[in-house]
CSV table of C-alpha atoms and ligand atoms in Angstrom, one decimal:
chain,number,residue,atom,x,y,z
A,1,MET,CA,-0.2,0.0,0.1
A,2,ALA,CA,1.3,3.4,-0.8
A,3,PHE,CA,-0.4,6.9,-0.6
A,4,SER,CA,-0.4,9.3,-3.5
A,5,LYS,CA,2.7,11.3,-4.1
A,6,LYS,CA,1.2,14.5,-2.5
A,7,PHE,CA,0.4,12.8,0.7
A,8,LEU,CA,2.9,13.9,3.3
A,9,ILE,CA,4.9,11.0,4.8
A,10,GLY,CA,7.3,12.0,7.4
A,11,ALA,CA,8.5,12.3,11.0
A,12,ALA,CA,8.5,14.9,13.8
A,13,THR,CA,10.8,16.2,16.3
A,14,ALA,CA,10.8,19.3,18.7
A,15,ALA,CA,13.6,21.8,19.2
A,16,HIS,CA,14.3,21.1,22.8
A,17,GLN,CA,14.0,17.3,22.5
A,18,VAL,CA,16.8,17.0,19.8
A,19,GLU,CA,18.7,20.2,19.4
A,20,GLY,CA,20.7,20.4,22.6
A,21,ASN,CA,21.8,23.2,24.8
A,22,ASN,CA,18.8,25.3,24.8
A,23,ILE,CA,20.1,27.2,27.8
A,24,TYR,CA,17.6,30.1,27.7
A,25,SER,CA,14.7,28.0,28.1
A,26,ASP,CA,12.4,27.5,31.1
A,27,TYR,CA,12.9,23.7,30.8
A,28,TRP,CA,16.8,24.1,30.9
A,29,ILE,CA,16.4,25.8,34.2
A,30,GLN,CA,13.8,23.2,35.6
A,31,GLU,CA,16.0,20.3,34.4
A,32,ASN,CA,18.9,21.5,36.4
A,33,LEU,CA,17.3,22.3,39.7
A,34,GLU,CA,18.4,20.2,42.6
A,35,HIS,CA,15.2,18.6,43.0
A,36,SER,CA,14.3,18.4,39.5
A,37,SER,CA,11.5,15.9,38.5
A,38,PHE,CA,13.6,15.3,35.3
A,39,THR,CA,15.5,11.9,35.6
A,40,GLU,CA,18.3,13.7,33.6
A,41,PRO,CA,18.9,17.0,31.9
A,42,SER,CA,18.6,17.4,28.2
A,43,GLY,CA,22.4,18.6,27.9
A,44,SER,CA,23.5,18.3,24.2
A,45,ALA,CA,20.4,16.2,23.5
A,46,CYS,CA,20.9,14.7,19.9
A,47,ASP,CA,23.1,17.6,18.8
A,48,HIS,CA,20.6,18.0,16.1
A,49,TYR,CA,21.3,21.7,16.1
A,50,ASN,CA,24.5,20.8,14.4
A,51,ARG,CA,23.6,17.5,12.6
A,52,TYR,CA,20.4,18.4,11.1
A,53,GLU,CA,21.8,17.8,7.5
A,54,GLU,CA,22.8,14.4,8.3
A,55,ASP,CA,19.3,13.8,10.0
A,56,ILE,CA,17.6,15.3,7.1
A,57,SER,CA,19.4,13.2,4.6
A,58,LEU,CA,18.5,10.0,6.5
A,59,MET,CA,14.8,10.6,6.0
A,60,ALA,CA,15.2,11.4,2.4
A,61,ARG,CA,17.3,8.2,1.7
A,62,ALA,CA,14.4,6.2,3.2
A,63,GLY,CA,11.9,8.0,1.2
A,64,LEU,CA,10.2,10.4,3.7
A,65,ASN,CA,9.0,13.4,2.1
A,66,ALA,CA,8.0,15.5,5.1
A,67,TYR,CA,9.7,16.8,8.4
A,68,ARG,CA,8.0,18.5,11.2
A,69,PHE,CA,10.3,20.3,13.5
A,70,SER,CA,9.9,23.4,15.8
A,71,VAL,CA,11.9,26.7,15.9
A,72,GLU,CA,12.9,27.6,19.5
A,73,TRP,CA,11.4,30.8,20.9
A,74,ALA,CA,14.1,30.7,23.6
A,75,ARG,CA,16.8,31.1,20.9
A,76,ILE,CA,15.1,33.4,18.6
A,77,GLU,CA,14.1,35.9,21.5
A,78,SER,CA,16.4,34.7,24.5
A,79,GLU,CA,15.9,38.2,25.9
A,80,GLU,CA,12.6,40.1,25.9
A,81,GLY,CA,12.1,42.1,22.8
A,82,VAL,CA,15.6,41.2,21.3
A,83,PHE,CA,15.3,39.1,18.2
A,84,ASN,CA,18.1,37.1,17.1
A,85,GLU,CA,18.9,37.0,13.3
A,86,ALA,CA,21.6,34.4,13.7
A,87,GLU,CA,19.0,32.0,14.9
A,88,ILE,CA,16.7,32.7,12.2
A,89,GLU,CA,19.5,32.0,9.6
A,90,HIS,CA,20.0,28.7,11.4
A,91,TYR,CA,16.3,27.7,10.9
A,92,ARG,CA,16.5,29.1,7.2
A,93,SER,CA,19.2,26.8,6.7
A,94,VAL,CA,17.4,23.8,8.2
A,95,ILE,CA,14.2,24.7,5.9
A,96,ARG,CA,16.5,25.1,2.9
A,97,THR,CA,18.2,21.7,3.7
A,98,CYS,CA,14.7,20.1,3.7
A,99,ARG,CA,14.0,21.6,0.2
A,100,LYS,CA,17.3,20.4,-1.0
A,101,TYR,CA,16.4,16.8,-0.1
A,102,GLY,CA,12.7,17.0,-1.4
A,103,ILE,CA,11.1,17.3,2.0
A,104,GLU,CA,8.4,19.4,3.0
A,105,PRO,CA,9.2,21.5,6.2
A,106,ILE,CA,6.4,21.8,8.8
A,107,VAL,CA,7.4,24.3,11.3
A,108,THR,CA,6.0,24.5,14.9
A,109,LEU,CA,6.4,28.0,16.6
A,110,MET,CA,5.8,26.5,20.2
A,111,HIS,CA,6.6,23.0,21.3
A,112,PHE,CA,6.3,23.1,25.0
A,113,THR,CA,9.6,25.3,25.8
A,114,SER,CA,9.3,28.9,26.5
A,115,PRO,CA,12.0,31.6,27.0
A,116,ALA,CA,12.7,31.7,30.8
A,117,TRP,CA,11.9,35.4,30.8
A,118,LEU,CA,8.5,34.8,29.7
A,119,ILE,CA,7.8,32.5,32.7
A,120,LYS,CA,9.0,35.1,35.0
A,121,LYS,CA,6.5,37.2,33.7
A,122,GLY,CA,3.6,34.7,34.6
A,123,GLY,CA,4.2,32.4,31.6
A,124,TRP,CA,0.9,30.5,30.3
A,125,GLU,CA,-1.3,32.1,32.8
A,126,ALA,CA,-0.5,35.7,32.3
A,127,GLU,CA,-2.6,37.8,29.7
A,128,SER,CA,0.5,39.5,28.4
A,129,THR,CA,1.7,36.1,27.0
A,130,VAL,CA,-0.9,36.4,24.3
A,131,GLY,CA,1.0,39.7,23.1
A,132,TYR,CA,4.3,38.3,23.4
A,133,PHE,CA,3.4,35.2,21.4
A,134,GLY,CA,1.8,37.2,18.6
A,135,ARG,CA,5.0,39.5,18.4
A,136,TYR,CA,7.2,36.5,18.1
A,137,ALA,CA,4.9,34.7,15.6
A,138,SER,CA,5.0,37.8,13.4
A,139,TYR,CA,8.7,38.2,13.5
A,140,VAL,CA,9.2,34.4,12.5
A,141,ALA,CA,6.4,34.7,9.9
A,142,GLU,CA,8.2,37.9,8.2
A,143,LYS,CA,11.6,36.1,8.2
A,144,LEU,CA,10.7,32.6,7.4
A,145,GLY,CA,7.2,32.5,6.1
A,146,PRO,CA,8.0,32.9,2.5
A,147,GLU,CA,9.9,29.8,2.5
A,148,LEU,CA,7.0,27.8,4.2
A,149,ASN,CA,3.6,26.2,3.4
A,150,TYR,CA,2.7,25.1,6.9
A,151,ILE,CA,2.9,26.5,10.3
A,152,CYS,CA,1.7,24.9,13.6
A,153,THR,CA,1.3,27.6,16.1
A,154,ILE,CA,1.2,25.6,19.3
A,155,ASN,CA,1.9,22.0,19.9
A,156,GLU,CA,-0.7,20.3,22.0
A,157,ALA,CA,-2.5,23.2,23.0
A,158,ASN,CA,-4.7,21.2,25.2
A,159,MET,CA,-2.0,19.4,27.1
A,160,GLY,CA,-2.5,21.8,30.3
A,161,LEU,CA,-6.1,20.9,30.7
A,162,GLN,CA,-5.2,17.1,30.6
A,163,LEU,CA,-2.6,17.8,33.2
A,164,ALA,CA,-5.0,19.7,35.3
A,165,ALA,CA,-7.3,16.7,35.3
A,166,ILE,CA,-4.8,14.1,36.0
A,167,SER,CA,-3.1,16.0,38.9
A,168,ARG,CA,-6.7,16.3,40.4
A,169,ARG,CA,-7.0,12.6,40.4
A,170,PHE,CA,-3.5,12.2,41.6
A,171,LYS,CA,-4.1,14.3,44.6
A,172,LEU,CA,-7.3,12.6,45.4
A,173,MET,CA,-5.3,9.4,45.5
A,174,ALA,CA,-2.7,10.8,47.6
A,175,GLU,CA,-5.1,12.0,50.2
A,176,ARG,CA,-6.8,8.8,50.3
A,177,ALA,CA,-3.4,7.5,51.2
A,178,SER,CA,-3.4,5.0,48.5
A,179,SER,CA,0.0,4.2,47.1
A,180,LEU,CA,1.1,5.9,43.8
A,181,HIS,CA,3.1,3.6,41.4
A,182,GLU,CA,5.5,4.7,38.9
A,183,SER,CA,3.2,3.2,36.4
A,184,ASP,CA,0.5,5.7,37.1
A,185,ASP,CA,2.7,8.1,35.2
A,186,GLY,CA,1.3,6.2,32.2
A,187,LYS,CA,-2.1,7.7,32.7
A,188,VAL,CA,-0.6,11.0,31.0
A,189,GLN,CA,0.5,10.6,27.5
A,190,VAL,CA,3.5,12.8,27.6
A,191,GLY,CA,6.8,12.2,29.7
A,192,ILE,CA,5.8,13.3,33.3
A,193,ASN,CA,7.1,11.8,36.5
A,194,PHE,CA,4.1,12.5,38.7
A,195,GLN,CA,5.4,10.5,41.6
A,196,LYS,CA,8.8,12.2,41.6
A,197,MET,CA,7.0,15.6,41.4
A,198,ILE,CA,4.8,14.8,44.5
A,199,GLU,CA,7.9,13.7,46.5
A,200,ASN,CA,10.1,16.7,45.6
A,201,ALA,CA,7.2,19.4,45.7
A,202,LYS,CA,8.6,21.2,48.7
A,203,TYR,CA,12.1,21.6,47.6
A,204,ALA,CA,11.2,22.2,44.1
A,205,ALA,CA,8.9,25.1,45.1
A,206,ILE,CA,11.8,26.9,46.8
A,207,GLU,CA,14.1,26.3,44.1
A,208,ASN,CA,11.6,27.5,41.6
A,209,ALA,CA,11.0,30.5,43.5
A,210,GLU,CA,14.6,31.2,43.4
A,211,ALA,CA,14.9,30.6,39.5
A,212,PHE,CA,11.6,32.2,38.5
A,213,GLY,CA,10.3,34.5,41.2
A,214,THR,CA,7.3,32.3,41.9
A,215,SER,CA,7.2,28.6,43.4
A,216,GLN,CA,4.6,27.5,40.6
A,217,PRO,CA,6.3,28.6,37.4
A,218,GLN,CA,3.5,28.4,34.6
A,219,VAL,CA,5.6,26.6,32.1
A,220,PHE,CA,3.6,25.3,29.1
A,221,VAL,CA,3.2,21.8,30.3
A,222,SER,CA,1.8,22.4,33.8
A,223,SER,CA,-1.8,22.2,35.0
A,224,ARG,CA,-3.8,24.8,33.1
A,225,THR,CA,-6.7,26.8,34.6
A,226,GLU,CA,-9.8,27.5,32.7
A,227,GLN,CA,-8.6,31.1,32.1
A,228,GLY,CA,-5.2,29.9,31.2
A,229,ASP,CA,-6.8,27.3,28.6
A,230,LYS,CA,-8.6,30.4,27.0
A,231,LEU,CA,-5.5,32.4,27.1
A,232,VAL,CA,-3.5,29.6,25.0
A,233,MET,CA,-6.3,29.8,22.5
A,234,LYS,CA,-6.0,33.6,22.3
A,235,ALA,CA,-2.4,33.2,21.8
A,236,HIS,CA,-3.1,30.7,18.8
A,237,LEU,CA,-5.5,33.4,17.4
A,238,ALA,CA,-2.9,36.1,17.8
A,239,ALA,CA,-0.2,34.0,16.1
A,240,ARG,CA,-2.5,33.1,13.3
A,241,LYS,CA,-3.5,36.7,12.6
A,242,ALA,CA,0.2,37.8,12.6
A,243,ILE,CA,1.2,35.0,10.2
A,244,LYS,CA,-1.8,35.8,7.8
A,245,ALA,CA,-1.0,39.4,7.8
A,246,VAL,CA,2.6,38.7,6.4
A,247,CYS,CA,2.1,35.6,4.6
A,248,PRO,CA,-1.4,34.9,3.6
A,249,SER,CA,-0.6,31.8,1.7
A,250,VAL,CA,0.9,29.9,4.5
A,251,LYS,CA,-1.5,27.2,6.0
A,252,VAL,CA,-1.8,27.8,9.6
A,253,GLY,CA,-2.9,25.3,12.2
A,254,ILE,CA,-2.7,24.2,15.9
A,255,THR,CA,-2.1,20.5,17.2
A,256,LEU,CA,-4.0,18.8,19.9
A,257,SER,CA,-3.3,15.7,21.9
A,258,LEU,CA,-6.3,13.4,21.4
A,259,HIS,CA,-7.0,10.0,23.0
A,260,ASP,CA,-9.4,7.4,21.5
A,261,LEU,CA,-12.0,7.6,24.3
A,262,GLN,CA,-13.8,4.6,24.6
A,263,ALA,CA,-16.7,3.6,27.1
A,264,LEU,CA,-17.8,0.3,28.5
A,265,PRO,CA,-21.5,0.3,29.2
A,266,GLY,CA,-22.0,2.8,32.1
A,267,GLY,CA,-18.9,4.7,31.3
A,268,GLU,CA,-20.3,6.7,28.4
A,269,GLY,CA,-20.7,10.0,30.5
A,270,PHE,CA,-17.1,9.9,31.5
A,271,ALA,CA,-16.0,9.6,27.9
A,272,GLU,CA,-18.1,12.3,26.4
A,273,SER,CA,-17.3,14.9,29.2
A,274,ALA,CA,-13.5,13.8,28.5
A,275,TRP,CA,-14.0,14.5,24.7
A,276,GLU,CA,-15.6,17.7,25.3
A,277,GLU,CA,-12.9,19.0,27.5
A,278,GLU,CA,-10.0,17.5,25.3
A,279,PHE,CA,-11.5,18.6,22.0
A,280,THR,CA,-15.0,19.9,21.5
A,281,HIS,CA,-14.8,23.1,23.5
A,282,TYR,CA,-11.9,24.2,21.3
A,283,VAL,CA,-13.5,23.9,17.9
A,284,PRO,CA,-15.0,27.4,17.8
A,285,TYR,CA,-11.4,28.7,18.0
A,286,LEU,CA,-10.2,26.5,15.1
A,287,ARG,CA,-12.9,27.1,12.6
A,288,ASP,CA,-10.8,29.4,10.4
A,289,ASP,CA,-7.6,27.5,10.6
A,290,ASP,CA,-6.2,25.9,7.4
A,291,PHE,CA,-5.7,22.5,9.1
A,292,LEU,CA,-5.7,20.6,12.3
A,293,GLY,CA,-2.8,18.8,13.5
A,294,VAL,CA,-4.1,15.5,15.1
A,295,GLN,CA,-1.7,13.9,17.8
A,296,ASN,CA,-2.6,10.5,19.2
A,297,TYR,CA,-0.8,7.8,21.0
A,298,THR,CA,-3.3,5.4,22.5
A,299,ARG,CA,-7.0,4.9,24.0
A,300,THR,CA,-8.4,5.4,27.2
A,301,VAL,CA,-11.4,3.3,28.3
A,302,TYR,CA,-14.0,4.3,30.7
A,303,GLY,CA,-16.2,2.2,32.9
A,304,PRO,CA,-19.1,3.2,35.2
A,305,GLN,CA,-16.4,4.2,37.8
A,306,GLY,CA,-14.2,6.3,35.3
A,307,GLN,CA,-11.0,5.6,33.6
A,308,LEU,CA,-10.0,2.1,33.7
A,309,PRO,CA,-6.4,0.9,33.8
A,310,PRO,CA,-5.3,-1.2,30.8
A,311,GLY,CA,-6.2,-5.0,31.0
A,312,LYS,CA,-3.6,-7.5,32.5
A,313,ASP,CA,-2.9,-9.0,29.2
A,314,VAL,CA,-2.5,-6.0,27.3
A,315,GLU,CA,0.7,-4.9,25.6
A,316,LEU,CA,2.1,-1.8,27.3
A,317,THR,CA,4.4,0.5,25.6
A,318,GLN,CA,7.8,1.8,27.6
A,319,MET,CA,5.4,4.9,28.4
A,320,GLU,CA,3.1,2.4,30.4
A,321,TYR,CA,0.1,3.2,28.3
A,322,GLU,CA,-1.4,0.6,25.9
A,323,PHE,CA,-0.1,-0.3,22.5
A,324,TYR,CA,-3.2,0.3,20.5
A,325,PRO,CA,-2.4,1.8,16.9
A,326,GLU,CA,-6.1,1.5,15.8
A,327,ALA,CA,-6.8,4.6,18.1
A,328,LEU,CA,-5.5,6.8,15.5
A,329,ALA,CA,-8.2,6.2,12.8
A,330,HIS,CA,-11.0,6.3,15.4
A,331,VAL,CA,-9.7,9.7,16.6
A,332,LEU,CA,-9.4,11.1,13.0
A,333,ARG,CA,-13.2,9.9,12.2
A,334,LYS,CA,-14.4,11.6,15.5
A,335,VAL,CA,-12.6,14.8,14.7
A,336,HIS,CA,-14.0,14.9,11.4
A,337,GLU,CA,-17.4,14.8,12.7
A,338,GLN,CA,-16.9,18.2,14.0
A,339,ILE,CA,-14.1,19.7,11.6
A,340,LYS,CA,-14.5,19.3,7.9
A,341,GLY,CA,-11.2,20.7,6.8
A,342,GLU,CA,-7.7,19.4,6.3
A,343,LEU,CA,-6.4,17.1,8.9
A,344,ILE,CA,-2.6,16.3,9.3
A,345,VAL,CA,-1.4,13.5,11.7
A,346,THR,CA,1.3,15.7,13.2
A,347,GLU,CA,2.4,13.0,15.8
A,348,ASN,CA,1.7,9.2,16.3
A,349,GLY,CA,4.1,6.7,17.6
A,350,VAL,CA,5.3,4.2,20.0
A,351,ALA,CA,8.1,3.8,22.6
A,352,THR,CA,9.8,0.5,22.4
A,353,ASN,CA,13.1,-1.1,22.4
A,354,ASP,CA,11.8,-3.8,20.1
A,355,ASP,CA,11.8,-2.0,16.5
A,356,SER,CA,9.6,-4.7,15.0
A,357,ARG,CA,6.8,-3.7,17.4
A,358,ARG,CA,7.3,-0.1,15.9
A,359,VAL,CA,6.8,-1.6,12.4
A,360,GLU,CA,3.7,-3.2,13.5
A,361,PHE,CA,2.5,0.1,15.1
A,362,ILE,CA,3.1,2.0,11.9
A,363,ARG,CA,1.6,-0.7,9.7
A,364,ARG,CA,-1.7,-0.8,11.6
A,365,ALA,CA,-1.8,3.0,12.2
A,366,LEU,CA,-1.4,3.7,8.5
A,367,SER,CA,-3.8,1.1,7.5
A,368,GLY,CA,-6.4,3.0,9.6
A,369,VAL,CA,-5.3,6.4,7.8
A,370,GLU,CA,-5.7,4.8,4.5
A,371,SER,CA,-9.4,3.8,5.4
A,372,CYS,CA,-10.1,7.2,6.5
A,373,VAL,CA,-8.8,8.6,3.1
A,374,ALA,CA,-10.8,6.1,1.3
A,375,ASP,CA,-13.9,7.4,3.1
A,376,GLY,CA,-13.2,10.9,1.8
A,377,ILE,CA,-11.9,12.3,5.2
A,378,PRO,CA,-9.2,14.8,4.2
A,379,VAL,CA,-6.2,13.5,5.9
A,380,THR,CA,-3.2,14.7,4.0
A,381,GLY,CA,-0.3,13.6,6.1
A,382,TYR,CA,1.2,11.3,8.6
A,383,LEU,CA,4.3,12.3,10.7
A,384,TYR,CA,5.6,9.7,13.0
A,385,TRP,CA,6.9,10.7,16.4
A,386,SER,CA,9.8,10.7,16.5
A,387,LEU,CA,12.5,10.8,13.8
A,388,MET,CA,15.0,9.9,16.4
A,389,ASP,CA,15.4,8.7,20.0
A,390,ASN,CA,15.3,11.8,21.9
A,391,PHE,CA,14.6,13.6,25.4
A,392,GLU,CA,11.5,12.6,26.5
A,393,TRP,CA,10.9,15.4,28.9
A,394,GLN,CA,10.8,14.5,32.4
A,395,LYS,CA,11.3,10.8,31.4
A,396,GLY,CA,14.8,11.7,29.8
A,397,PHE,CA,16.6,9.7,27.1
A,398,ALA,CA,15.3,6.3,28.3
A,399,MET,CA,12.1,6.2,26.1
A,400,LYS,CA,12.7,5.0,22.6
A,401,PHE,CA,10.4,6.5,20.2
A,402,GLY,CA,12.8,6.8,17.3
A,403,LEU,CA,13.0,5.7,13.7
A,404,VAL,CA,16.7,6.4,14.2
A,405,ALA,CA,18.8,5.2,17.1
A,406,VAL,CA,21.3,7.8,18.5
A,407,ASP,CA,24.4,6.8,20.5
A,408,ARG,CA,24.6,9.8,22.7
A,409,LYS,CA,28.4,9.3,23.5
A,410,THR,CA,29.5,9.6,20.0
A,411,GLN,CA,26.1,11.1,18.5
A,412,THR,CA,26.2,8.4,15.9
A,413,ARG,CA,23.0,7.6,14.1
A,414,THR,CA,21.8,4.4,13.2
A,415,ALA,CA,18.6,3.9,11.0
A,416,LYS,CA,16.1,1.4,12.3
A,417,ALA,CA,14.2,-1.0,10.0
A,418,SER,CA,11.2,1.0,10.9
A,419,LEU,CA,12.6,4.2,9.0
A,420,ALA,CA,12.6,2.4,5.5
A,421,PHE,CA,9.3,0.8,6.5
A,422,LEU,CA,7.7,4.2,6.8
A,423,GLY,CA,9.3,5.5,3.7
A,424,SER,CA,7.8,2.7,1.8
A,425,PHE,CA,4.4,4.3,2.1
A,426,ALA,CA,5.4,7.5,0.4
A,427,GLY,CA,3.8,7.7,-3.0
A,428,ARG,CA,5.9,7.8,-6.0
A,429,SER,CA,3.2,8.9,-8.5
B,501,LIG,C1,4.7,15.7,22.4
B,501,LIG,C2,6.2,15.3,22.1
B,501,LIG,C3,6.3,14.0,23.2
B,501,LIG,C4,5.4,12.9,22.5
B,501,LIG,C5,5.7,11.5,23.1
B,501,LIG,C6,3.7,14.5,22.6
B,501,LIG,O1,2.9,14.8,23.7
B,501,LIG,O2,4.2,16.7,21.5
B,501,LIG,O3,6.9,16.2,22.6
B,501,LIG,O4,7.5,13.7,23.0
B,501,LIG,O5,4.1,13.2,22.8
B,501,LIG,O6,5.4,11.5,24.5
């Protein structure tokens, strides 16, 4: 099976997770606190900042035709109001390298990391962030927009509300003195160490206060209030407006983290309200977008008492959630009920040490995508997460999502079989 030539088949990364030495960012500070919840700091990560050409050429050789990556706000505006031309030149070179290898670049403006100065000013709960983000988006669009066809404003704009819901549940469990297990981290899709966060809370608060002037810095991936959630949407709208003002032909969208929410008898109410919170209430903000970035990793099942843990015999990924590639097509179909425009799978993937399971995951996920396309759902691309094994946030480098292995001592790249397998789906005609 292969898609048409126009269909985007590629891989995704995020600046902080692969570039290395993102020293002006909020995450860099948090990773290096004495009581950090991060298992290790990002350090030089995969040195993608210097090795991007090698990485892009690996994709091209395997037949991939698209690459989603993020430009780093903390590099471009490391000091408030001071924009760095040299960093723009760097990203221009990444974009041109993609073009040289026949790869469509898809740029994300904000993939979780922010400049540390923004967080000191209240971060993602402060109204002023809307203006700052709009100004940054305008600068990037003016400089790089003419070279691009696709920009994602914000990655997983709904992550903050998902975290809020999960931390409510965690607090409840802690109050009831039931023991938390590391595997409970699997209830959230992204790399978070809840147990460690709770254990470290007291000291981390003091260290954060010293670093950011507040014991609870509002980095992007933290529990969002309802007001903060609206603010994220306003930031998206401000960025979209800014981009369209300078480059009207660039397609602008946002990406959302979406679970396949399934209900056993009696669990329907939970699944419906979770979908409302995770997706439906954002729809009014997205109506004028050119595409939606759909990001899915697994399913969540609800019973009459709420969310159920994965069954005993179920295969788990390294992230402790269920290996369930069918979730992607279910989510695409559900999203299409409310959004009729272009959908791009901007992330979908699996963390595993066994690459043959990754091949199987991609095979089943793409067969679902193919069935959606056959049914007329306008899915125009599939970007696997991730191009290479990288820094999975608080969980560090242990999670292996990559199509390419990276030896972090030597920074040597080794393509896994899954890379060529994914490339084989790219259409030649
Ligand atoms: C994020 C990535 C992350 C991936 C795997 C997504 O939530 O956008 O940054 O690495 O999931 O957990």
